[in-house]
Amino acid sequence: MSRAFYIGRFQPYHYGHQSVLERIAETADEIIIGIGSAQLSHEVNNPFTAGERVLMITRALAHLDRPYYVIPIQDIQRNALWVAHVRSMAPPFDRVYSSNPLVVRLFAEVGMAVESPAMYERETHCGTAIRELMLNGEPWESRVPPAVVSVIREIGGVERLQQIAGSD
Ligand code: NAP
């Protein structure tokens, strides 16, 4: 039984994340998706709550043919303790996937190898670019799975982002 751990902020969850997870699913029996910076929401760079991100990911991966667990993980003030914090919140795992240099370093220091999966069409599939499109009232829907479009519509996500940015 191999259980893989993949962490991101998912602000929002998009096709780049989806392609990485579908590739991980080809070799792992189960997948844990950690929602990083779970405490943040209603900010221009972090508009969506942990619960909204849980909804996006859970719905978008419904077609996956293996179990997955979506776990919100709050940031903590001490990087040296972060891996223990993650382990205390997530089901046990034996493989880690991340492209974040700090995450790679922190897991390496406790002896866990981290694979850095390349993201599919990185220029298009990028959280910052998608938030920018939303802010500017431009089309963003083709960059995220349909399930994510419906969650963002349901919560009035674009209006929230524009209002907190003061750009509407
Ligand atoms: P992040 O800071 O949210 O994202 C870093 C960048 O990496 C983003 O531009 C992201 O793209 C991009 N990215 C993610 N996966 C990628 C991939 N497979 N290929 C290319 N680029 C990729 O960091 P994160 O790695 O997504 O999430 C790490 C989480 O762990 C954060 O929430 C961080 O706060 C948390 N953390 C906390 C502590 C602590 O509390 N002390 C310590 C370490 C890490 P998108 O914007 O498109 O997603």
PDB file of C-alpha atoms and ligand atoms in Angstrom:
ATOM      1  CA  MET A   1       0.000   0.000   0.000  1.00  0.00           C
ATOM      2  CA  SER A   2       1.585   3.291  -1.067  1.00  0.00           C
ATOM      3  CA  ARG A   3       0.017   6.564   0.036  1.00  0.00           C
ATOM      4  CA  ALA A   4       1.212   9.789  -1.625  1.00  0.00           C
ATOM      5  CA  PHE A   5       1.029  13.306  -0.171  1.00  0.00           C
ATOM      6  CA  TYR A   6       0.676  16.388  -2.410  1.00  0.00           C
ATOM      7  CA  ILE A   7       0.375  19.880  -0.955  1.00  0.00           C
ATOM      8  CA  GLY A   8      -0.600  23.201  -2.503  1.00  0.00           C
ATOM      9  CA  ARG A   9      -2.587  26.322  -1.705  1.00  0.00           C
ATOM     10  CA  PHE A  10      -5.075  25.690  -4.521  1.00  0.00           C
ATOM     11  CA  GLN A  11      -6.175  29.345  -4.853  1.00  0.00           C
ATOM     12  CA  PRO A  12      -7.945  28.131  -6.955  1.00  0.00           C
ATOM     13  CA  TYR A  13      -7.560  24.424  -7.843  1.00  0.00           C
ATOM     14  CA  HIS A  14      -6.853  24.273 -11.610  1.00  0.00           C
ATOM     15  CA  TYR A  15      -6.008  21.904 -14.491  1.00  0.00           C
ATOM     16  CA  GLY A  16      -2.281  22.073 -13.643  1.00  0.00           C
ATOM     17  CA  HIS A  17      -2.958  20.592 -10.192  1.00  0.00           C
ATOM     18  CA  GLN A  18      -5.412  18.109 -11.731  1.00  0.00           C
ATOM     19  CA  SER A  19      -2.824  16.834 -14.241  1.00  0.00           C
ATOM     20  CA  VAL A  20      -0.240  16.369 -11.473  1.00  0.00           C
ATOM     21  CA  LEU A  21      -2.729  14.438  -9.330  1.00  0.00           C
ATOM     22  CA  GLU A  22      -3.853  12.229 -12.223  1.00  0.00           C
ATOM     23  CA  ARG A  23      -0.208  11.325 -12.822  1.00  0.00           C
ATOM     24  CA  ILE A  24       0.373  10.594  -9.126  1.00  0.00           C
ATOM     25  CA  ALA A  25      -2.737   8.377  -9.191  1.00  0.00           C
ATOM     26  CA  GLU A  26      -1.083   6.170 -11.837  1.00  0.00           C
ATOM     27  CA  THR A  27       1.442   4.893  -9.285  1.00  0.00           C
ATOM     28  CA  ALA A  28       0.015   5.509  -5.797  1.00  0.00           C
ATOM     29  CA  ASP A  29      -2.691   3.375  -4.179  1.00  0.00           C
ATOM     30  CA  GLU A  30      -4.124   6.320  -2.259  1.00  0.00           C
ATOM     31  CA  ILE A  31      -3.565  10.088  -2.364  1.00  0.00           C
ATOM     32  CA  ILE A  32      -3.625  12.705   0.371  1.00  0.00           C
ATOM     33  CA  ILE A  33      -4.124  16.261  -0.837  1.00  0.00           C
ATOM     34  CA  GLY A  34      -3.004  18.825   1.736  1.00  0.00           C
ATOM     35  CA  ILE A  35      -4.629  22.246   1.456  1.00  0.00           C
ATOM     36  CA  GLY A  36      -1.842  24.573   2.584  1.00  0.00           C
ATOM     37  CA  SER A  37      -2.365  27.944   4.293  1.00  0.00           C
ATOM     38  CA  ALA A  38      -5.802  26.670   5.298  1.00  0.00           C
ATOM     39  CA  GLN A  39      -6.346  29.615   7.652  1.00  0.00           C
ATOM     40  CA  LEU A  40      -6.174  32.170   4.823  1.00  0.00           C
ATOM     41  CA  SER A  41      -9.149  33.424   2.819  1.00  0.00           C
ATOM     42  CA  HIS A  42     -10.737  36.688   1.645  1.00  0.00           C
ATOM     43  CA  GLU A  43      -7.359  38.031   0.497  1.00  0.00           C
ATOM     44  CA  VAL A  44      -6.406  38.948  -3.063  1.00  0.00           C
ATOM     45  CA  ASN A  45      -3.780  36.200  -3.141  1.00  0.00           C
ATOM     46  CA  ASN A  46      -5.862  33.776  -1.061  1.00  0.00           C
ATOM     47  CA  PRO A  47      -9.518  34.400  -1.854  1.00  0.00           C
ATOM     48  CA  PHE A  48     -11.011  30.994  -1.035  1.00  0.00           C
ATOM     49  CA  THR A  49     -11.594  29.363   2.349  1.00  0.00           C
ATOM     50  CA  ALA A  50     -10.262  25.912   3.217  1.00  0.00           C
ATOM     51  CA  GLY A  51     -13.809  24.524   3.028  1.00  0.00           C
ATOM     52  CA  GLU A  52     -14.364  25.996  -0.433  1.00  0.00           C
ATOM     53  CA  ARG A  53     -11.077  24.508  -1.607  1.00  0.00           C
ATOM     54  CA  VAL A  54     -12.100  21.122  -0.146  1.00  0.00           C
ATOM     55  CA  LEU A  55     -15.271  21.324  -2.234  1.00  0.00           C
ATOM     56  CA  MET A  56     -13.383  22.256  -5.439  1.00  0.00           C
ATOM     57  CA  ILE A  57     -10.893  19.410  -5.113  1.00  0.00           C
ATOM     58  CA  THR A  58     -13.283  16.730  -3.884  1.00  0.00           C
ATOM     59  CA  ARG A  59     -15.725  17.370  -6.713  1.00  0.00           C
ATOM     60  CA  ALA A  60     -13.079  17.760  -9.423  1.00  0.00           C
ATOM     61  CA  LEU A  61     -11.476  14.412  -8.543  1.00  0.00           C
ATOM     62  CA  ALA A  62     -14.706  12.430  -8.265  1.00  0.00           C
ATOM     63  CA  HIS A  63     -13.705  10.410 -11.357  1.00  0.00           C
ATOM     64  CA  LEU A  64     -10.469   9.150  -9.747  1.00  0.00           C
ATOM     65  CA  ASP A  65     -10.464   5.375  -9.374  1.00  0.00           C
ATOM     66  CA  ARG A  66      -8.688   5.318  -6.023  1.00  0.00           C
ATOM     67  CA  PRO A  67      -9.270   6.762  -2.562  1.00  0.00           C
ATOM     68  CA  TYR A  68      -8.200  10.333  -1.864  1.00  0.00           C
ATOM     69  CA  TYR A  69      -8.337  12.436   1.282  1.00  0.00           C
ATOM     70  CA  VAL A  70      -8.441  16.240   1.253  1.00  0.00           C
ATOM     71  CA  ILE A  71      -6.956  17.667   4.467  1.00  0.00           C
ATOM     72  CA  PRO A  72      -6.745  21.383   5.329  1.00  0.00           C
ATOM     73  CA  ILE A  73      -3.403  22.275   6.953  1.00  0.00           C
ATOM     74  CA  GLN A  74      -2.876  25.623   8.662  1.00  0.00           C
ATOM     75  CA  ASP A  75       0.502  27.354   8.503  1.00  0.00           C
ATOM     76  CA  ILE A  76       2.557  27.431  11.692  1.00  0.00           C
ATOM     77  CA  GLN A  77       5.196  29.910  12.829  1.00  0.00           C
ATOM     78  CA  ARG A  78       8.019  27.340  13.031  1.00  0.00           C
ATOM     79  CA  ASN A  79       9.225  25.784   9.783  1.00  0.00           C
ATOM     80  CA  ALA A  80      11.398  23.306  11.718  1.00  0.00           C
ATOM     81  CA  LEU A  81       8.241  21.733  13.165  1.00  0.00           C
ATOM     82  CA  TRP A  82       6.086  21.877  10.037  1.00  0.00           C
ATOM     83  CA  VAL A  83       6.617  18.278   8.844  1.00  0.00           C
ATOM     84  CA  ALA A  84       5.553  16.965  12.272  1.00  0.00           C
ATOM     85  CA  HIS A  85       2.531  19.274  12.081  1.00  0.00           C
ATOM     86  CA  VAL A  86       1.599  17.879   8.639  1.00  0.00           C
ATOM     87  CA  ARG A  87       2.028  14.318   9.870  1.00  0.00           C
ATOM     88  CA  SER A  88      -0.219  15.018  12.837  1.00  0.00           C
ATOM     89  CA  MET A  89      -3.029  16.138  10.517  1.00  0.00           C
ATOM     90  CA  ALA A  90      -2.781  13.752   7.557  1.00  0.00           C
ATOM     91  CA  PRO A  91      -3.183   9.971   7.244  1.00  0.00           C
ATOM     92  CA  PRO A  92       0.231   8.238   7.187  1.00  0.00           C
ATOM     93  CA  PHE A  93       2.079   8.604   3.856  1.00  0.00           C
ATOM     94  CA  ASP A  94       5.322   7.300   2.367  1.00  0.00           C
ATOM     95  CA  ARG A  95       5.802   9.548  -0.694  1.00  0.00           C
ATOM     96  CA  VAL A  96       5.731  13.324  -1.018  1.00  0.00           C
ATOM     97  CA  TYR A  97       5.174  15.448  -4.142  1.00  0.00           C
ATOM     98  CA  SER A  98       5.859  19.184  -4.195  1.00  0.00           C
ATOM     99  CA  SER A  99       7.594  21.783  -6.325  1.00  0.00           C
ATOM    100  CA  ASN A 100       7.958  24.245  -3.459  1.00  0.00           C
ATOM    101  CA  PRO A 101      11.673  24.465  -2.487  1.00  0.00           C
ATOM    102  CA  LEU A 102      10.899  24.999   1.232  1.00  0.00           C
ATOM    103  CA  VAL A 103       8.597  21.969   1.320  1.00  0.00           C
ATOM    104  CA  VAL A 104      11.235  19.868  -0.480  1.00  0.00           C
ATOM    105  CA  ARG A 105      13.895  20.983   2.009  1.00  0.00           C
ATOM    106  CA  LEU A 106      11.792  20.410   5.141  1.00  0.00           C
ATOM    107  CA  PHE A 107      10.848  16.853   4.131  1.00  0.00           C
ATOM    108  CA  ALA A 108      14.428  16.091   3.018  1.00  0.00           C
ATOM    109  CA  GLU A 109      15.694  17.099   6.466  1.00  0.00           C
ATOM    110  CA  VAL A 110      13.565  14.384   8.080  1.00  0.00           C
ATOM    111  CA  GLY A 111      14.835  11.834   5.552  1.00  0.00           C
ATOM    112  CA  MET A 112      11.867  11.768   3.173  1.00  0.00           C
ATOM    113  CA  ALA A 113      12.522  12.089  -0.539  1.00  0.00           C
ATOM    114  CA  VAL A 114      10.287  14.529  -2.386  1.00  0.00           C
ATOM    115  CA  GLU A 115       9.436  14.275  -6.069  1.00  0.00           C
ATOM    116  CA  SER A 116       8.830  17.521  -7.935  1.00  0.00           C
ATOM    117  CA  PRO A 117       6.252  16.842 -10.618  1.00  0.00           C
ATOM    118  CA  ALA A 118       6.250  19.178 -13.613  1.00  0.00           C
ATOM    119  CA  MET A 119       3.000  21.039 -14.043  1.00  0.00           C
ATOM    120  CA  TYR A 120       1.186  20.671 -17.356  1.00  0.00           C
ATOM    121  CA  GLU A 121       1.190  23.905 -19.445  1.00  0.00           C
ATOM    122  CA  ARG A 122       2.485  25.980 -16.557  1.00  0.00           C
ATOM    123  CA  GLU A 123       2.018  29.381 -18.237  1.00  0.00           C
ATOM    124  CA  THR A 124      -1.742  28.872 -18.612  1.00  0.00           C
ATOM    125  CA  HIS A 125      -2.317  26.850 -15.484  1.00  0.00           C
ATOM    126  CA  CYS A 126      -1.177  29.165 -12.764  1.00  0.00           C
ATOM    127  CA  GLY A 127      -3.193  30.362  -9.752  1.00  0.00           C
ATOM    128  CA  THR A 128      -1.862  33.924  -9.997  1.00  0.00           C
ATOM    129  CA  ALA A 129      -2.839  34.216 -13.681  1.00  0.00           C
ATOM    130  CA  ILE A 130      -6.331  32.829 -13.002  1.00  0.00           C
ATOM    131  CA  ARG A 131      -6.936  35.281 -10.111  1.00  0.00           C
ATOM    132  CA  GLU A 132      -5.748  38.091 -12.371  1.00  0.00           C
ATOM    133  CA  LEU A 133      -8.269  37.121 -15.064  1.00  0.00           C
ATOM    134  CA  MET A 134     -11.048  37.042 -12.448  1.00  0.00           C
ATOM    135  CA  LEU A 135     -10.033  40.467 -11.161  1.00  0.00           C
ATOM    136  CA  ASN A 136     -10.080  41.911 -14.668  1.00  0.00           C
ATOM    137  CA  GLY A 137     -13.437  40.369 -15.538  1.00  0.00           C
ATOM    138  CA  GLU A 138     -11.833  38.232 -18.254  1.00  0.00           C
ATOM    139  CA  PRO A 139     -12.660  34.579 -19.079  1.00  0.00           C
ATOM    140  CA  TRP A 140     -11.006  32.172 -16.608  1.00  0.00           C
ATOM    141  CA  GLU A 141     -13.396  29.219 -16.745  1.00  0.00           C
ATOM    142  CA  SER A 142     -11.428  27.130 -19.296  1.00  0.00           C
ATOM    143  CA  ARG A 143      -8.442  26.938 -16.911  1.00  0.00           C
ATOM    144  CA  VAL A 144     -10.192  24.999 -14.154  1.00  0.00           C
ATOM    145  CA  PRO A 145     -12.307  21.810 -14.123  1.00  0.00           C
ATOM    146  CA  PRO A 146     -16.080  22.364 -14.545  1.00  0.00           C
ATOM    147  CA  ALA A 147     -16.655  21.348 -10.907  1.00  0.00           C
ATOM    148  CA  VAL A 148     -14.444  24.255  -9.805  1.00  0.00           C
ATOM    149  CA  VAL A 149     -16.344  26.687 -12.023  1.00  0.00           C
ATOM    150  CA  SER A 150     -19.579  25.657 -10.333  1.00  0.00           C
ATOM    151  CA  VAL A 151     -18.126  26.023  -6.805  1.00  0.00           C
ATOM    152  CA  ILE A 152     -16.735  29.490  -7.596  1.00  0.00           C
ATOM    153  CA  ARG A 153     -20.076  30.535  -9.076  1.00  0.00           C
ATOM    154  CA  GLU A 154     -21.975  29.082  -6.097  1.00  0.00           C
ATOM    155  CA  ILE A 155     -19.957  31.126  -3.590  1.00  0.00           C
ATOM    156  CA  GLY A 156     -19.756  34.317  -5.684  1.00  0.00           C
ATOM    157  CA  GLY A 157     -15.991  33.922  -5.791  1.00  0.00           C
ATOM    158  CA  VAL A 158     -15.268  36.395  -8.583  1.00  0.00           C
ATOM    159  CA  GLU A 159     -17.393  39.104  -6.965  1.00  0.00           C
ATOM    160  CA  ARG A 160     -15.607  38.468  -3.653  1.00  0.00           C
ATOM    161  CA  LEU A 161     -12.201  38.800  -5.251  1.00  0.00           C
ATOM    162  CA  GLN A 162     -13.136  41.992  -7.092  1.00  0.00           C
ATOM    163  CA  GLN A 163     -14.682  43.493  -3.951  1.00  0.00           C
ATOM    164  CA  ILE A 164     -11.752  42.779  -1.637  1.00  0.00           C
ATOM    165  CA  ALA A 165      -9.371  44.119  -4.266  1.00  0.00           C
ATOM    166  CA  GLY A 166     -11.483  47.242  -4.512  1.00  0.00           C
ATOM    167  CA  SER A 167     -11.370  46.898  -8.282  1.00  0.00           C
ATOM    168  CA  ASP A 168     -15.064  46.558  -9.106  1.00  0.00           C
TER     169      ASP A 168
HETATM  170  P1  NAP B   1       2.549  27.976  -2.813  1.00  0.00           P
HETATM  171  O1  NAP B   1       3.342  29.003  -2.123  1.00  0.00           O
HETATM  172  O2  NAP B   1       1.077  27.990  -2.758  1.00  0.00           O
HETATM  173  O3  NAP B   1       2.921  27.861  -4.372  1.00  0.00           O
HETATM  174  C1  NAP B   1       4.193  28.092  -4.824  1.00  0.00           C
HETATM  175  C2  NAP B   1       4.132  28.132  -6.317  1.00  0.00           C
HETATM  176  O4  NAP B   1       4.359  26.817  -6.815  1.00  0.00           O
HETATM  177  C3  NAP B   1       2.790  28.571  -6.865  1.00  0.00           C
HETATM  178  O5  NAP B   1       3.008  29.446  -7.928  1.00  0.00           O
HETATM  179  C4  NAP B   1       2.168  27.273  -7.353  1.00  0.00           C
HETATM  180  O6  NAP B   1       1.295  27.425  -8.419  1.00  0.00           O
HETATM  181  C5  NAP B   1       3.397  26.541  -7.790  1.00  0.00           C
HETATM  182  N1  NAP B   1       3.233  25.103  -7.933  1.00  0.00           N
HETATM  183  C6  NAP B   1       2.543  24.235  -7.168  1.00  0.00           C
HETATM  184  N2  NAP B   1       2.666  22.973  -7.635  1.00  0.00           N
HETATM  185  C7  NAP B   1       3.440  23.059  -8.755  1.00  0.00           C
HETATM  186  C8  NAP B   1       3.927  22.124  -9.719  1.00  0.00           C
HETATM  187  N3  NAP B   1       3.654  20.828  -9.640  1.00  0.00           N
HETATM  188  N4  NAP B   1       4.694  22.592 -10.761  1.00  0.00           N
HETATM  189  C9  NAP B   1       4.986  23.901 -10.873  1.00  0.00           C
HETATM  190  N5  NAP B   1       4.567  24.822  -9.994  1.00  0.00           N
HETATM  191  C10 NAP B   1       3.813  24.417  -8.944  1.00  0.00           C
HETATM  192  O7  NAP B   1       3.110  26.643  -2.331  1.00  0.00           O
HETATM  193  P2  NAP B   1       2.600  25.241  -2.614  1.00  0.00           P
HETATM  194  O8  NAP B   1       3.769  24.405  -2.905  1.00  0.00           O
HETATM  195  O9  NAP B   1       1.480  25.296  -3.613  1.00  0.00           O
HETATM  196  O10 NAP B   1       1.980  24.908  -1.165  1.00  0.00           O
HETATM  197  C11 NAP B   1       2.780  24.728  -0.018  1.00  0.00           C
HETATM  198  C12 NAP B   1       1.966  25.050   1.204  1.00  0.00           C
HETATM  199  O11 NAP B   1       2.688  24.615   2.359  1.00  0.00           O
HETATM  200  C13 NAP B   1       1.710  26.559   1.369  1.00  0.00           C
HETATM  201  O12 NAP B   1       0.397  26.755   1.808  1.00  0.00           O
HETATM  202  C14 NAP B   1       2.701  26.929   2.468  1.00  0.00           C
HETATM  203  O13 NAP B   1       2.274  28.027   3.259  1.00  0.00           O
HETATM  204  C15 NAP B   1       2.727  25.642   3.280  1.00  0.00           C
HETATM  205  N6  NAP B   1       3.934  25.584   4.142  1.00  0.00           N
HETATM  206  C16 NAP B   1       3.820  26.031   5.407  1.00  0.00           C
HETATM  207  C17 NAP B   1       4.920  26.024   6.262  1.00  0.00           C
HETATM  208  C18 NAP B   1       4.718  26.533   7.660  1.00  0.00           C
HETATM  209  O14 NAP B   1       3.560  26.720   8.043  1.00  0.00           O
HETATM  210  N7  NAP B   1       5.751  26.789   8.424  1.00  0.00           N
HETATM  211  C19 NAP B   1       6.143  25.545   5.808  1.00  0.00           C
HETATM  212  C20 NAP B   1       6.222  25.064   4.495  1.00  0.00           C
HETATM  213  C21 NAP B   1       5.112  25.097   3.652  1.00  0.00           C
HETATM  214  P3  NAP B   1      -0.246  27.771  -8.308  1.00  0.00           P
HETATM  215  O15 NAP B   1      -0.367  29.134  -7.706  1.00  0.00           O
HETATM  216  O16 NAP B   1      -0.728  27.719  -9.704  1.00  0.00           O
HETATM  217  O17 NAP B   1      -0.855  26.744  -7.416  1.00  0.00           O
END
